[in-house]
mmCIF file of C-alpha atoms in Angstrom:
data_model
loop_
_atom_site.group_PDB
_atom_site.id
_atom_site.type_symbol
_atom_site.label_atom_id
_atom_site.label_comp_id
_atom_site.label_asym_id
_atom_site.label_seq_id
_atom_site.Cartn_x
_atom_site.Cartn_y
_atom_site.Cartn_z
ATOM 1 C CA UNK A 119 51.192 46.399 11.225
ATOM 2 C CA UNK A 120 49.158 49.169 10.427
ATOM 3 C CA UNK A 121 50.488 52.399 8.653
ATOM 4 C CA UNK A 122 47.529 54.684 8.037
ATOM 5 C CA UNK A 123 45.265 56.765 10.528
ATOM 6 C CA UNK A 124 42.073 57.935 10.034
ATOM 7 C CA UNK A 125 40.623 61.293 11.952
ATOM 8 C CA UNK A 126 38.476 61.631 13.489
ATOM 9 C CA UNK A 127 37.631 57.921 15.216
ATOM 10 C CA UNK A 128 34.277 58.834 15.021
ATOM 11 C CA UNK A 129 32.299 61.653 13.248
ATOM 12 C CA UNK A 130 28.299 61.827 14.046
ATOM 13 C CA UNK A 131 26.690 64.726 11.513
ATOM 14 C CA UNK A 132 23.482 65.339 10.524
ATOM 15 C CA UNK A 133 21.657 64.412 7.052
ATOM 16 C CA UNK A 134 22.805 66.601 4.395
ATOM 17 C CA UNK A 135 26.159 67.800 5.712
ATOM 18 C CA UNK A 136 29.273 67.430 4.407
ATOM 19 C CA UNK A 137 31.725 64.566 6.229
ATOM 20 C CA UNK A 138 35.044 65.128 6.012
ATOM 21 C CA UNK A 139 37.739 62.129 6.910
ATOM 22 C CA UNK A 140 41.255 62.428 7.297
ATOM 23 C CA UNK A 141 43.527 59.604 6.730
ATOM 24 C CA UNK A 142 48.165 59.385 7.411
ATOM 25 C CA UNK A 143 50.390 57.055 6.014
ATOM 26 C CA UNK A 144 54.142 56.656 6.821
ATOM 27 C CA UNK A 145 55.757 55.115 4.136
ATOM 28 C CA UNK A 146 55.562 56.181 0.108
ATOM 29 C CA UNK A 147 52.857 54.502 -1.883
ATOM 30 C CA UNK A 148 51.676 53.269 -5.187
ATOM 31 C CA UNK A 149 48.350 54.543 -4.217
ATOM 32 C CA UNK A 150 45.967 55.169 -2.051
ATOM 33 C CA UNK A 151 42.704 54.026 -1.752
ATOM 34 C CA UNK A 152 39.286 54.425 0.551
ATOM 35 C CA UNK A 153 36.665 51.516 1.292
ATOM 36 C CA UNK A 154 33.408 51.453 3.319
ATOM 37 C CA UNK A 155 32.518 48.924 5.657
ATOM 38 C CA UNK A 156 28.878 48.244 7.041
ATOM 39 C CA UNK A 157 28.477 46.056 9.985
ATOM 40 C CA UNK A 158 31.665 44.948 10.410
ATOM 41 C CA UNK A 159 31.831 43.057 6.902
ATOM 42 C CA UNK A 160 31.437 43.712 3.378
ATOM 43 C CA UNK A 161 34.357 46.164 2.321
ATOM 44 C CA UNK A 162 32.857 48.188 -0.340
ATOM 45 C CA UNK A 163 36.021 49.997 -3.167
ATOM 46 C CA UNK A 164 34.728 53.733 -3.232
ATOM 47 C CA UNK A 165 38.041 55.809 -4.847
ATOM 48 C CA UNK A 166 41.730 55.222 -5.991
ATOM 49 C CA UNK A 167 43.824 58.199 -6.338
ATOM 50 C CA UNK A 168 47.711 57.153 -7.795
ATOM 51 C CA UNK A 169 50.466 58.649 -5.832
ATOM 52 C CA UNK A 170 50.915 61.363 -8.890
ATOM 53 C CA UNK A 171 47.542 62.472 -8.583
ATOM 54 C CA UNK A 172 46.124 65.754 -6.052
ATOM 55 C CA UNK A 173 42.504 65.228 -6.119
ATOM 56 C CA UNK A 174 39.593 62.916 -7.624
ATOM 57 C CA UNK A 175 35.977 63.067 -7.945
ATOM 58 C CA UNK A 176 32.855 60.233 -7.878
ATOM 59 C CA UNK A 177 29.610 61.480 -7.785
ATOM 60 C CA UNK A 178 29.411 63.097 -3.965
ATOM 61 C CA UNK A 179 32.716 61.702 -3.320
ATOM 62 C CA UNK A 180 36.002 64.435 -3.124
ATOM 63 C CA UNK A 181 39.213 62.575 -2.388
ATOM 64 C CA UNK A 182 42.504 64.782 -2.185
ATOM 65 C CA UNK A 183 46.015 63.346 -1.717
ATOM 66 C CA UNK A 184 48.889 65.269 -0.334
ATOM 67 C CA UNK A 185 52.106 63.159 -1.035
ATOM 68 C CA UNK A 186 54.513 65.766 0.647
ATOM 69 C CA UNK A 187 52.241 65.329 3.998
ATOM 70 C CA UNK A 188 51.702 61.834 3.413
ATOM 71 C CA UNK A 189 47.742 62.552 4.106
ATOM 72 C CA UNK A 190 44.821 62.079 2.194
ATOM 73 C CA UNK A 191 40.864 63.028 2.472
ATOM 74 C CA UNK A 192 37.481 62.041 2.243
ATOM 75 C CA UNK A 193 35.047 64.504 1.438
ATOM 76 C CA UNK A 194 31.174 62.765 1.247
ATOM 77 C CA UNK A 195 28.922 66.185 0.502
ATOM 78 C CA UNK A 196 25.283 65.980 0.834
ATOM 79 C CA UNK A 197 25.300 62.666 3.742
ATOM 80 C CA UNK A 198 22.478 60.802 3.931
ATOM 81 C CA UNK A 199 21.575 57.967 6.265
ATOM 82 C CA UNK A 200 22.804 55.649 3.836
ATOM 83 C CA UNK A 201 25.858 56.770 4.161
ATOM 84 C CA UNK A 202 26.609 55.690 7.946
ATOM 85 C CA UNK A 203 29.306 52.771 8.160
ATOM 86 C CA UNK A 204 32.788 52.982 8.818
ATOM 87 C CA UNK A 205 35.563 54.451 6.225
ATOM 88 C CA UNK A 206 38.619 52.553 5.878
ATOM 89 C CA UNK A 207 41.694 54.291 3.625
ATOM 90 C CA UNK A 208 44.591 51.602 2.713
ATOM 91 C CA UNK A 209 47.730 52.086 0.908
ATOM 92 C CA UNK A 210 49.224 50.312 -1.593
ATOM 93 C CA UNK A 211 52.599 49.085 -0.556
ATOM 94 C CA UNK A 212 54.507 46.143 -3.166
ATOM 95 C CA UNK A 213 51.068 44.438 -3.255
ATOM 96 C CA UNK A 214 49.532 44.798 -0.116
ATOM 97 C CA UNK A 215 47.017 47.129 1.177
ATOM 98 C CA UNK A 216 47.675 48.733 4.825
ATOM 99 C CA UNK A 217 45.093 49.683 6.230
ATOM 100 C CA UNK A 218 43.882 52.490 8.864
ATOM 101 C CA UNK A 219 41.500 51.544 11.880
ATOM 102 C CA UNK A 220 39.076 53.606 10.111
ATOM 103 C CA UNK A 221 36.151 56.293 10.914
ATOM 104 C CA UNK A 222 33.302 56.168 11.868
ATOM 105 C CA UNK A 223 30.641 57.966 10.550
ATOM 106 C CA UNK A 224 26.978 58.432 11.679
ATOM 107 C CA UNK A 225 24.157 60.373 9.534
ATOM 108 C CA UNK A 226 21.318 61.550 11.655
ATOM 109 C CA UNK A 227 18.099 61.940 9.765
ATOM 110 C CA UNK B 799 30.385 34.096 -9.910
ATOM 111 C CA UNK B 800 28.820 37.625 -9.456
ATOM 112 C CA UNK B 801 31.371 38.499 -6.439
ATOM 113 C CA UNK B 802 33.659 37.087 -4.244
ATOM 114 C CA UNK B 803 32.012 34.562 -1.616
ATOM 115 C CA UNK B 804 33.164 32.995 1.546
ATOM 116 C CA UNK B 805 32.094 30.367 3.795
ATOM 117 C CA UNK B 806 31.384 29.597 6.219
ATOM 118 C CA UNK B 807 29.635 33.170 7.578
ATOM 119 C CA UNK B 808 30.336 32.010 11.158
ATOM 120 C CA UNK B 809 32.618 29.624 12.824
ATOM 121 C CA UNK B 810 32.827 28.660 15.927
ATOM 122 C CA UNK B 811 35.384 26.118 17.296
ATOM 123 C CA UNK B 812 37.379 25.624 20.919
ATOM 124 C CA UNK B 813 40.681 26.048 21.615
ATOM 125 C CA UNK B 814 42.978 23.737 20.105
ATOM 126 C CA UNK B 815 40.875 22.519 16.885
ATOM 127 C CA UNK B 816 42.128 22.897 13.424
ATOM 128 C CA UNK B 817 39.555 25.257 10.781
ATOM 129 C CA UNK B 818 39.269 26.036 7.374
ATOM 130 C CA UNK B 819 37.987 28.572 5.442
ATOM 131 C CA UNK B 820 37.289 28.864 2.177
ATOM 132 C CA UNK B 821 36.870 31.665 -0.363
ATOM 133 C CA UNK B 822 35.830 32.046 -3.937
ATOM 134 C CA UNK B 823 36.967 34.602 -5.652
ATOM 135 C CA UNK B 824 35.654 36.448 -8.731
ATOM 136 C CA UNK B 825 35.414 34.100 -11.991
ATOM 137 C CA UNK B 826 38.877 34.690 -13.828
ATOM 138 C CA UNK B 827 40.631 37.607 -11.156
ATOM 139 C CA UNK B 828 43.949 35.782 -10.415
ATOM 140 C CA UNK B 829 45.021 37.670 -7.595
ATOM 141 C CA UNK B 830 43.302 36.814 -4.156
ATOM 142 C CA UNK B 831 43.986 37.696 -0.538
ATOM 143 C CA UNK B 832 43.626 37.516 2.596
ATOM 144 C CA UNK B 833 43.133 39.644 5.410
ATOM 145 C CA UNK B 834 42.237 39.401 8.996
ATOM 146 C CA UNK B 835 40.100 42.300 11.100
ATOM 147 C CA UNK B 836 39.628 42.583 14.526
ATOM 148 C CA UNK B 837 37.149 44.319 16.449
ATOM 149 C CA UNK B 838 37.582 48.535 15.824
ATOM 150 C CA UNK B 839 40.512 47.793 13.627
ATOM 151 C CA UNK B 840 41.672 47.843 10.347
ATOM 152 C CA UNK B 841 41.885 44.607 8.507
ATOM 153 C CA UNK B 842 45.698 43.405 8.418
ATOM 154 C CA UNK B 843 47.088 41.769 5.523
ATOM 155 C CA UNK B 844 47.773 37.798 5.231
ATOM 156 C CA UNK B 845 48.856 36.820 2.018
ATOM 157 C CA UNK B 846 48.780 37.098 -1.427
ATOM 158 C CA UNK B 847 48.424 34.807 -4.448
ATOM 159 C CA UNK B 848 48.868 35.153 -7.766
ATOM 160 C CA UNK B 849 47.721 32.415 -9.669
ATOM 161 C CA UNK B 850 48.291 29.275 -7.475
ATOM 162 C CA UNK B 851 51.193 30.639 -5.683
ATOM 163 C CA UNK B 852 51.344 32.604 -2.897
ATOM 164 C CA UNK B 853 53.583 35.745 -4.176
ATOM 165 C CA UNK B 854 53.553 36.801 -0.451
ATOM 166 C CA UNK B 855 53.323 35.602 2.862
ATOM 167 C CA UNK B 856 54.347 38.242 4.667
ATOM 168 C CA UNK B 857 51.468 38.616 7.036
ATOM 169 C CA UNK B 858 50.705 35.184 8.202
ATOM 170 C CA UNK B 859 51.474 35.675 11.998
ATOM 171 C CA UNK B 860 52.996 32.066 12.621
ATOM 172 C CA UNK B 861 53.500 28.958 11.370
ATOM 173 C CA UNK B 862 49.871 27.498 12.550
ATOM 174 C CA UNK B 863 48.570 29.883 9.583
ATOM 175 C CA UNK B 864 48.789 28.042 6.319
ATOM 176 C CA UNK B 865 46.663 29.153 2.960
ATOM 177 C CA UNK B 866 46.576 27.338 -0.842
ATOM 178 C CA UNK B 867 45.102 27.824 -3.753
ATOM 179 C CA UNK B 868 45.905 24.999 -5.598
ATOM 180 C CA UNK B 869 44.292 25.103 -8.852
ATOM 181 C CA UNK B 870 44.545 29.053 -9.017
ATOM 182 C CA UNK B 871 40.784 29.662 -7.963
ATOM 183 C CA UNK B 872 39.466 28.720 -5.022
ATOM 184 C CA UNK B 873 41.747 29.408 -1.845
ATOM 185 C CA UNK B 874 41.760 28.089 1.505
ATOM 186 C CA UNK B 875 42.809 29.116 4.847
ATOM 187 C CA UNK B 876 44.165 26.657 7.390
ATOM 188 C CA UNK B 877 44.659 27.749 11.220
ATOM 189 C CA UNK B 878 46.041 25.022 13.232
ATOM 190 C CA UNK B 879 45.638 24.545 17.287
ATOM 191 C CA UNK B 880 43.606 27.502 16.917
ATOM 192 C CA UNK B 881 44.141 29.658 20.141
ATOM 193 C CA UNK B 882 41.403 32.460 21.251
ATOM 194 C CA UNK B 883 43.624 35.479 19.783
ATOM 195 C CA UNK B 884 42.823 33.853 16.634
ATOM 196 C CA UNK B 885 39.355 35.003 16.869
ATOM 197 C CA UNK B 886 38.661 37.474 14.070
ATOM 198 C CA UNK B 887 36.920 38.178 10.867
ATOM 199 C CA UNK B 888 38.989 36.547 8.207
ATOM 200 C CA UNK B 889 38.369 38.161 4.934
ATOM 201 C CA UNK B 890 38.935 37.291 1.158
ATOM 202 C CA UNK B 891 39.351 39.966 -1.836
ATOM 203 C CA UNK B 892 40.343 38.934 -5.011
ATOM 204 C CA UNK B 893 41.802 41.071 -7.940
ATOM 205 C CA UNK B 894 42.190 40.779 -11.734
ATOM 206 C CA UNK B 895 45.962 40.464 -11.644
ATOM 207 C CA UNK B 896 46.261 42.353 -14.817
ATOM 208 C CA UNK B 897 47.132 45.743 -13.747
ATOM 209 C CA UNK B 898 50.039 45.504 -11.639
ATOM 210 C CA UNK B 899 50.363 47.090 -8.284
ATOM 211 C CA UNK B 900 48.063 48.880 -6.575
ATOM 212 C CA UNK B 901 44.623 47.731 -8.581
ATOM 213 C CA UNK B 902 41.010 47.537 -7.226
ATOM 214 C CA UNK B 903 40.552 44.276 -4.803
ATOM 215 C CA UNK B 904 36.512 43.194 -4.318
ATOM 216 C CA UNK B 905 36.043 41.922 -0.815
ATOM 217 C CA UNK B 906 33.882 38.998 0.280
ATOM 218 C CA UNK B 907 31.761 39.319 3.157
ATOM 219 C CA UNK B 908 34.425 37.763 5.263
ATOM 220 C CA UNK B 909 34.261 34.656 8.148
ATOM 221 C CA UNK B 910 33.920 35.651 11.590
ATOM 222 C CA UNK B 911 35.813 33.230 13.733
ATOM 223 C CA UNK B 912 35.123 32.697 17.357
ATOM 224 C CA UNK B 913 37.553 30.612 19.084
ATOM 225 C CA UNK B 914 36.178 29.887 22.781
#
């Protein structure tokens, strides 16, 4: 079963906007965690943020976690093209990751 | 090796027929798993090894579903009778098993299973 949900399903911006994903869990987590996907393959690890934590930072990534809400988000500033694929977050639960069906996200040059 | 590899890419097979798939995960990461993804979703977990044991098989959706890992690299996933629901990409991350819950898994590129 799944247990997170990303927002928006889809999110089309142009290059050099911000993106900003939304993802909700149900159940309390380790962590939580936020992957691209390209083509329907290759998961790509961008951010973990522990369950303790409020808010990370990698390079033009901004991640912030609200535990009380159970809801977390992605901020990508500055998009480029490269940046198009689809954003998966997952939560740590025992050992597993649950995962969200993901959004979207298309950067027009 | 340099990631975590799968094979094959592509499978195609009818109704019925047994398949295997076979990852290979990082070179000393002693946690692997594996998920399956279908079209517009999430991918959904499988199972979980650590070392050559599966710690758990919570997500394996029946008992045509069978994975090993017998020497505590390489791991293989069996599907029996395969039916078409089956059809999916099947994918492998593996972990280093050293920091407890919750550390960073490194996906493989996945198998995409057709099942006519």
């Amino acid at each position: 079963s799944q247990q997170g949900e990303e927002d928006p399903q889809a999110l089309s911006i142009q290059e050099g906007e911000n993106a900003t994903m939304n993802c909700s869990y149900k159940t309390s987590i380790n962590n939580l965690q936020w992957y691209r996907q390209n083509s329907g393959r290759g998961l790509v690890h961008l951010i973990l943020i522990r369950s303790n934590e409020r808010e990370k930072h990698s390079g033009r990534l901004r991640v912030t976690l609200d535990t009380s809400k159970k809801s977390s988000s992605l901020l990508i500033t500055a998009s480029r093209a490269a940046d198009t694929a689809s954003y998966f977050c997952a939560t740590v639960v025992n050992y597993q990751l649950i995962w969200g069906a993901g959004t979207k996200l298309i950067i027009k040059p | 090796g340099a990631g975590v590899s799968q094979t094959p890419s592509n499978k195609v097979t009818e109704k019925g027929k047994y398949v295997e798939l076979r990852c290979d995960p990082i070179s000393g990461h002693t946690a692997l798993y594996w998920y399956r993804q279908s079209l517009g979703q999430g991918p959904e977990f499988l199972i979980y090894f650590q070392g050559t044991g599966a710690a758990d098989d919570s997500g394996l959706p029946n008992d045509r579903f069978f994975a090993v890992r017998p020497e505590g690299s390489v791991s293989t996933l069996k599907i029996q009778r395969t039916e078409r629901g089956d059809s999916a990409v099947y994918l492998c991350a593996s972990s280093s098993g050293t920091s407890g819950v919750g550390e960073t898994q490194y996906f493989g590129p996945g198998t995409r299973l057709l099942v006519l």
